[in-house]
Amino acid sequence: ADGYNMTANAILVFSEKEISANTSVEIRNFAMLTGKLGKTSMGVISLKEKNNSEGIINFKVDSLTNNLKEKLDSGKVKNLFIFGEDPIGCSTNNNNVNNWFKNTDFVVVQDYFMTETAKLASLILPASFPFETGGSFTNTQKVIQQFDGTNSDIISDCNLTQLVSLAKKLNIKGIQTGDEVNTEMLKEITKTNNNEMLAFENTTTDNNNKLFDFGCDNFVLRFEKYFENSFTIKNKEYERV
């Protein structure tokens, strides 16, 4: 703590998946207390577990439905549309998450693989991989990083085309192309109030209540398992030698 405080240009870097939400709040408080938050070449870098979770935060998705977890736990949510996530396969409490699905009437899952969640879906939509369609990821610094598709899509309609088609069926007029998505993202990011006064947030207890591992993503789960197994096999080979 003293070293961080006395260093002219100091940055705290942490991984969100390794700590609780309240711990990250106290890290922010510490950076504020030492006068290093929001200044050039100093402050805090919060590394996300999922590569595009910053983009979801910028779109303020969490504000669209208040008390979502409480509504899921109480069985008030009857219809689910799950995009590229595997809450059952990545859950830290399978019984609790399974109960969410038992109380639903209709579940739509759009994913790359037949995940544990997709197995319980009423309707499955095949998803395109990012390297097939291109797109963008938003990094921790809120920089939108665009990339082009390098492979042809093996399914007839990509993710966006599927969603646009569904929206038309429901008489919803909105985004039609990837360029319009990027324009909307830029609008949301520029809405951020950078002049907002910083304030300390008080925490009294820890809240290590993580619901999902692997960023709730089956693709990340597969990679992590493959990575771990590769090291296990190598270690066994060294032991035999």
mmCIF file of C-alpha atoms in Angstrom:
data_model
loop_
_atom_site.group_PDB
_atom_site.id
_atom_site.type_symbol
_atom_site.label_atom_id
_atom_site.label_comp_id
_atom_site.label_asym_id
_atom_site.label_seq_id
_atom_site.Cartn_x
_atom_site.Cartn_y
_atom_site.Cartn_z
ATOM 1 C CA ALA A 1 0.000 0.000 0.000
ATOM 2 C CA ASP A 2 2.799 2.431 0.886
ATOM 3 C CA GLY A 3 4.659 1.554 -2.299
ATOM 4 C CA TYR A 4 1.596 2.244 -4.441
ATOM 5 C CA ASN A 5 0.923 5.486 -2.600
ATOM 6 C CA MET A 6 4.490 6.789 -2.970
ATOM 7 C CA THR A 7 4.939 5.785 -6.630
ATOM 8 C CA ALA A 8 4.382 8.672 -9.039
ATOM 9 C CA ASN A 9 2.750 6.637 -11.807
ATOM 10 C CA ALA A 10 1.140 3.537 -10.349
ATOM 11 C CA ILE A 11 -1.553 1.318 -11.839
ATOM 12 C CA LEU A 12 -3.497 -1.417 -10.063
ATOM 13 C CA VAL A 13 -4.344 -4.320 -12.375
ATOM 14 C CA PHE A 14 -6.698 -7.077 -11.256
ATOM 15 C CA SER A 15 -8.788 -9.871 -12.741
ATOM 16 C CA GLU A 16 -12.490 -9.637 -11.930
ATOM 17 C CA LYS A 17 -12.947 -13.413 -11.822
ATOM 18 C CA GLU A 18 -10.439 -13.764 -8.973
ATOM 19 C CA ILE A 19 -12.099 -11.376 -6.509
ATOM 20 C CA SER A 20 -15.547 -10.373 -5.289
ATOM 21 C CA ALA A 21 -17.468 -7.288 -6.385
ATOM 22 C CA ASN A 22 -16.941 -5.564 -3.029
ATOM 23 C CA THR A 23 -13.199 -6.205 -3.199
ATOM 24 C CA SER A 24 -13.089 -4.425 -6.557
ATOM 25 C CA VAL A 25 -15.024 -1.530 -4.984
ATOM 26 C CA GLU A 26 -12.388 -1.238 -2.252
ATOM 27 C CA ILE A 27 -9.610 -1.295 -4.865
ATOM 28 C CA ARG A 28 -11.314 1.665 -6.517
ATOM 29 C CA ASN A 29 -11.654 3.388 -3.126
ATOM 30 C CA PHE A 30 -7.937 2.836 -2.506
ATOM 31 C CA ALA A 31 -7.002 4.371 -5.858
ATOM 32 C CA MET A 32 -9.193 7.379 -5.041
ATOM 33 C CA LEU A 33 -7.741 7.713 -1.541
ATOM 34 C CA THR A 34 -4.201 7.867 -2.938
ATOM 35 C CA GLY A 35 -5.225 10.378 -5.600
ATOM 36 C CA LYS A 36 -4.454 8.115 -8.535
ATOM 37 C CA LEU A 37 -7.872 7.428 -10.030
ATOM 38 C CA GLY A 38 -8.709 9.085 -13.341
ATOM 39 C CA LYS A 39 -5.223 10.490 -13.968
ATOM 40 C CA THR A 40 -2.810 9.870 -16.842
ATOM 41 C CA SER A 41 -0.581 6.778 -16.480
ATOM 42 C CA MET A 42 -2.122 5.782 -13.167
ATOM 43 C CA GLY A 43 -5.320 4.381 -11.709
ATOM 44 C CA VAL A 44 -7.024 0.993 -12.016
ATOM 45 C CA ILE A 45 -7.331 -1.556 -14.824
ATOM 46 C CA SER A 46 -10.086 -4.109 -14.305
ATOM 47 C CA LEU A 47 -9.556 -7.173 -16.522
ATOM 48 C CA LYS A 48 -12.808 -8.834 -17.574
ATOM 49 C CA GLU A 49 -13.265 -12.608 -17.656
ATOM 50 C CA LYS A 50 -15.213 -12.395 -20.927
ATOM 51 C CA ASN A 51 -13.727 -10.491 -23.840
ATOM 52 C CA ASN A 52 -16.806 -8.378 -24.621
ATOM 53 C CA SER A 53 -18.374 -7.850 -21.207
ATOM 54 C CA GLU A 54 -17.269 -4.197 -21.342
ATOM 55 C CA GLY A 55 -19.492 -3.720 -24.381
ATOM 56 C CA ILE A 56 -22.468 -5.129 -22.489
ATOM 57 C CA ILE A 57 -21.799 -2.715 -19.615
ATOM 58 C CA ASN A 58 -21.583 0.235 -22.020
ATOM 59 C CA PHE A 59 -24.979 -0.701 -23.459
ATOM 60 C CA LYS A 60 -26.357 -0.673 -19.889
ATOM 61 C CA VAL A 61 -28.023 -4.062 -20.384
ATOM 62 C CA ASP A 62 -28.205 -4.572 -16.618
ATOM 63 C CA SER A 63 -30.507 -1.550 -16.295
ATOM 64 C CA LEU A 64 -33.132 -2.952 -18.681
ATOM 65 C CA THR A 65 -34.521 -5.387 -16.119
ATOM 66 C CA ASN A 66 -34.515 -4.530 -12.430
ATOM 67 C CA ASN A 67 -33.895 -7.312 -9.892
ATOM 68 C CA LEU A 68 -33.503 -9.930 -12.623
ATOM 69 C CA LYS A 69 -31.991 -12.582 -10.352
ATOM 70 C CA GLU A 70 -34.786 -12.202 -7.803
ATOM 71 C CA LYS A 71 -37.354 -12.583 -10.582
ATOM 72 C CA LEU A 72 -35.606 -15.713 -11.861
ATOM 73 C CA ASP A 73 -35.413 -17.214 -8.364
ATOM 74 C CA SER A 74 -39.112 -16.563 -7.739
ATOM 75 C CA GLY A 75 -40.199 -18.029 -11.088
ATOM 76 C CA LYS A 76 -41.602 -14.761 -12.445
ATOM 77 C CA VAL A 77 -39.601 -15.005 -15.692
ATOM 78 C CA LYS A 78 -41.493 -17.274 -18.085
ATOM 79 C CA ASN A 79 -39.641 -16.698 -21.376
ATOM 80 C CA LEU A 80 -35.875 -16.632 -21.929
ATOM 81 C CA PHE A 81 -33.735 -15.713 -24.943
ATOM 82 C CA ILE A 82 -30.113 -16.686 -24.262
ATOM 83 C CA PHE A 83 -27.381 -15.398 -26.573
ATOM 84 C CA GLY A 84 -24.147 -17.389 -26.647
ATOM 85 C CA GLU A 85 -24.103 -18.241 -22.951
ATOM 86 C CA ASP A 86 -24.388 -21.490 -21.023
ATOM 87 C CA PRO A 87 -25.781 -20.695 -17.555
ATOM 88 C CA ILE A 88 -26.416 -24.366 -16.728
ATOM 89 C CA GLY A 89 -23.062 -25.707 -17.921
ATOM 90 C CA CYS A 90 -21.086 -22.880 -16.283
ATOM 91 C CA SER A 91 -23.128 -22.456 -13.106
ATOM 92 C CA THR A 92 -21.548 -22.504 -9.660
ATOM 93 C CA ASN A 93 -24.917 -23.672 -8.270
ATOM 94 C CA ASN A 94 -26.601 -26.042 -10.718
ATOM 95 C CA ASN A 95 -29.709 -26.671 -8.638
ATOM 96 C CA ASN A 96 -30.532 -22.987 -8.410
ATOM 97 C CA VAL A 97 -30.063 -22.339 -12.141
ATOM 98 C CA ASN A 98 -31.954 -25.505 -13.118
ATOM 99 C CA ASN A 99 -34.936 -24.190 -11.163
ATOM 100 C CA TRP A 100 -34.961 -21.060 -13.319
ATOM 101 C CA PHE A 101 -35.592 -23.207 -16.377
ATOM 102 C CA LYS A 102 -38.174 -25.421 -14.702
ATOM 103 C CA ASN A 103 -40.354 -22.349 -14.177
ATOM 104 C CA THR A 104 -40.167 -21.127 -17.796
ATOM 105 C CA ASP A 105 -42.670 -21.663 -20.607
ATOM 106 C CA PHE A 106 -40.398 -21.036 -23.595
ATOM 107 C CA VAL A 107 -36.600 -20.867 -23.954
ATOM 108 C CA VAL A 108 -34.629 -19.801 -27.042
ATOM 109 C CA VAL A 109 -30.863 -20.409 -27.167
ATOM 110 C CA GLN A 110 -28.499 -19.089 -29.830
ATOM 111 C CA ASP A 111 -25.086 -20.753 -29.521
ATOM 112 C CA TYR A 112 -22.205 -22.407 -31.383
ATOM 113 C CA PHE A 113 -22.511 -25.783 -29.643
ATOM 114 C CA MET A 114 -25.113 -28.082 -28.130
ATOM 115 C CA THR A 115 -24.533 -26.826 -24.594
ATOM 116 C CA GLU A 116 -26.176 -28.040 -21.392
ATOM 117 C CA THR A 117 -28.451 -25.002 -21.614
ATOM 118 C CA ALA A 118 -29.287 -25.625 -25.279
ATOM 119 C CA LYS A 119 -30.421 -29.154 -24.394
ATOM 120 C CA LEU A 120 -33.278 -27.630 -22.379
ATOM 121 C CA ALA A 121 -34.260 -25.071 -25.022
ATOM 122 C CA SER A 122 -37.617 -24.996 -26.769
ATOM 123 C CA LEU A 123 -35.890 -23.543 -29.850
ATOM 124 C CA ILE A 124 -32.192 -23.567 -30.810
ATOM 125 C CA LEU A 125 -30.722 -21.029 -33.247
ATOM 126 C CA PRO A 126 -27.300 -21.926 -34.735
ATOM 127 C CA ALA A 127 -24.802 -19.143 -34.076
ATOM 128 C CA SER A 128 -22.020 -17.869 -36.311
ATOM 129 C CA PHE A 129 -18.493 -17.587 -34.921
ATOM 130 C CA PRO A 130 -17.020 -14.071 -34.725
ATOM 131 C CA PHE A 131 -14.233 -15.023 -37.147
ATOM 132 C CA GLU A 132 -16.902 -15.946 -39.699
ATOM 133 C CA THR A 133 -18.941 -12.753 -39.575
ATOM 134 C CA GLY A 134 -16.520 -10.140 -38.262
ATOM 135 C CA GLY A 135 -17.651 -7.589 -35.722
ATOM 136 C CA SER A 136 -16.134 -5.800 -32.762
ATOM 137 C CA PHE A 137 -15.027 -6.216 -29.176
ATOM 138 C CA THR A 138 -14.812 -3.395 -26.643
ATOM 139 C CA ASN A 139 -11.730 -3.511 -24.431
ATOM 140 C CA THR A 140 -11.421 -2.412 -20.810
ATOM 141 C CA GLN A 141 -10.501 1.126 -21.912
ATOM 142 C CA LYS A 142 -13.814 1.358 -23.837
ATOM 143 C CA VAL A 143 -12.001 1.242 -27.179
ATOM 144 C CA ILE A 144 -14.085 -0.495 -29.862
ATOM 145 C CA GLN A 145 -11.839 -2.916 -31.768
ATOM 146 C CA GLN A 146 -13.305 -3.906 -35.120
ATOM 147 C CA PHE A 147 -12.291 -6.933 -37.180
ATOM 148 C CA ASP A 148 -13.340 -8.501 -40.469
ATOM 149 C CA GLY A 149 -14.613 -12.016 -41.018
ATOM 150 C CA THR A 150 -11.959 -14.362 -42.442
ATOM 151 C CA ASN A 151 -14.041 -17.491 -43.065
ATOM 152 C CA SER A 152 -17.313 -18.032 -44.868
ATOM 153 C CA ASP A 153 -20.342 -18.680 -42.673
ATOM 154 C CA ILE A 154 -21.548 -22.287 -42.909
ATOM 155 C CA ILE A 155 -25.099 -21.376 -41.894
ATOM 156 C CA SER A 156 -27.465 -19.488 -44.177
ATOM 157 C CA ASP A 157 -28.285 -16.642 -41.766
ATOM 158 C CA CYS A 158 -25.720 -15.137 -39.389
ATOM 159 C CA ASN A 159 -26.533 -14.069 -35.828
ATOM 160 C CA LEU A 160 -27.553 -10.524 -36.740
ATOM 161 C CA THR A 161 -29.683 -11.633 -39.701
ATOM 162 C CA GLN A 162 -31.561 -14.059 -37.455
ATOM 163 C CA LEU A 163 -32.270 -11.351 -34.877
ATOM 164 C CA VAL A 164 -33.358 -8.820 -37.499
ATOM 165 C CA SER A 165 -35.741 -11.396 -39.003
ATOM 166 C CA LEU A 166 -37.243 -12.153 -35.598
ATOM 167 C CA ALA A 167 -37.632 -8.442 -34.870
ATOM 168 C CA LYS A 168 -39.544 -7.959 -38.130
ATOM 169 C CA LYS A 169 -41.914 -10.790 -37.199
ATOM 170 C CA LEU A 170 -42.600 -8.943 -33.943
ATOM 171 C CA ASN A 171 -43.045 -5.609 -35.760
ATOM 172 C CA ILE A 172 -39.942 -4.179 -34.090
ATOM 173 C CA LYS A 173 -38.086 -1.586 -36.157
ATOM 174 C CA GLY A 174 -34.456 -1.192 -35.248
ATOM 175 C CA ILE A 175 -30.899 -1.989 -36.281
ATOM 176 C CA GLN A 176 -30.513 -3.749 -39.639
ATOM 177 C CA THR A 177 -26.752 -3.917 -40.295
ATOM 178 C CA GLY A 178 -23.450 -4.245 -38.482
ATOM 179 C CA ASP A 179 -22.577 -0.626 -39.287
ATOM 180 C CA GLU A 180 -25.736 0.511 -37.515
ATOM 181 C CA VAL A 181 -24.680 -1.554 -34.479
ATOM 182 C CA ASN A 182 -21.327 0.271 -34.387
ATOM 183 C CA THR A 183 -23.040 3.659 -34.641
ATOM 184 C CA GLU A 184 -25.316 2.757 -31.731
ATOM 185 C CA MET A 185 -22.320 1.649 -29.636
ATOM 186 C CA LEU A 186 -20.515 4.940 -30.217
ATOM 187 C CA LYS A 187 -23.620 6.846 -29.135
ATOM 188 C CA GLU A 188 -23.846 4.880 -25.884
ATOM 189 C CA ILE A 189 -20.163 5.324 -25.019
ATOM 190 C CA THR A 190 -20.287 9.087 -25.607
ATOM 191 C CA LYS A 191 -23.244 9.340 -23.214
ATOM 192 C CA THR A 192 -20.922 8.517 -20.306
ATOM 193 C CA ASN A 193 -20.561 11.449 -17.959
ATOM 194 C CA ASN A 194 -16.781 11.814 -17.571
ATOM 195 C CA ASN A 195 -17.237 14.904 -15.378
ATOM 196 C CA GLU A 196 -19.164 13.032 -12.716
ATOM 197 C CA MET A 197 -17.807 13.603 -9.219
ATOM 198 C CA LEU A 198 -15.980 10.605 -7.778
ATOM 199 C CA ALA A 199 -17.363 9.272 -4.516
ATOM 200 C CA PHE A 200 -16.296 6.582 -2.065
ATOM 201 C CA GLU A 201 -18.505 3.499 -1.811
ATOM 202 C CA ASN A 202 -18.741 1.909 1.617
ATOM 203 C CA THR A 203 -18.678 -1.888 1.999
ATOM 204 C CA THR A 204 -19.230 -3.682 5.296
ATOM 205 C CA THR A 205 -19.092 -7.338 4.234
ATOM 206 C CA ASP A 206 -17.681 -9.370 1.380
ATOM 207 C CA ASN A 207 -20.011 -10.608 -1.348
ATOM 208 C CA ASN A 208 -18.231 -13.491 -3.009
ATOM 209 C CA ASN A 209 -21.434 -14.785 -4.622
ATOM 210 C CA LYS A 210 -20.289 -15.543 -8.152
ATOM 211 C CA LEU A 211 -23.029 -17.258 -10.169
ATOM 212 C CA PHE A 212 -21.014 -18.558 -13.137
ATOM 213 C CA ASP A 213 -17.536 -19.679 -14.107
ATOM 214 C CA PHE A 214 -15.865 -19.203 -17.517
ATOM 215 C CA GLY A 215 -17.783 -15.981 -18.126
ATOM 216 C CA CYS A 216 -20.894 -18.139 -18.552
ATOM 217 C CA ASP A 217 -19.517 -19.067 -21.997
ATOM 218 C CA ASN A 218 -19.279 -22.675 -23.213
ATOM 219 C CA PHE A 219 -16.586 -21.668 -25.703
ATOM 220 C CA VAL A 220 -14.391 -20.362 -22.876
ATOM 221 C CA LEU A 221 -15.155 -23.508 -20.848
ATOM 222 C CA ARG A 222 -14.013 -25.725 -23.737
ATOM 223 C CA PHE A 223 -10.794 -23.761 -24.165
ATOM 224 C CA GLU A 224 -9.999 -23.819 -20.431
ATOM 225 C CA LYS A 225 -10.563 -27.592 -20.242
ATOM 226 C CA TYR A 226 -8.469 -28.175 -23.368
ATOM 227 C CA PHE A 227 -5.688 -25.968 -21.980
ATOM 228 C CA GLU A 228 -5.677 -27.801 -18.631
ATOM 229 C CA ASN A 229 -5.721 -31.237 -20.278
ATOM 230 C CA SER A 230 -2.791 -30.287 -22.524
ATOM 231 C CA PHE A 231 -0.641 -29.509 -19.487
ATOM 232 C CA THR A 232 -1.789 -32.686 -17.726
ATOM 233 C CA ILE A 233 -0.761 -34.829 -20.704
ATOM 234 C CA LYS A 234 2.612 -33.072 -20.967
ATOM 235 C CA ASN A 235 3.302 -33.545 -17.252
ATOM 236 C CA LYS A 236 2.529 -37.267 -17.507
ATOM 237 C CA GLU A 237 4.923 -37.568 -20.460
ATOM 238 C CA TYR A 238 7.689 -35.909 -18.443
ATOM 239 C CA GLU A 239 6.992 -38.231 -15.509
ATOM 240 C CA ARG A 240 7.385 -41.297 -17.747
ATOM 241 C CA VAL A 241 10.709 -40.003 -19.076
#
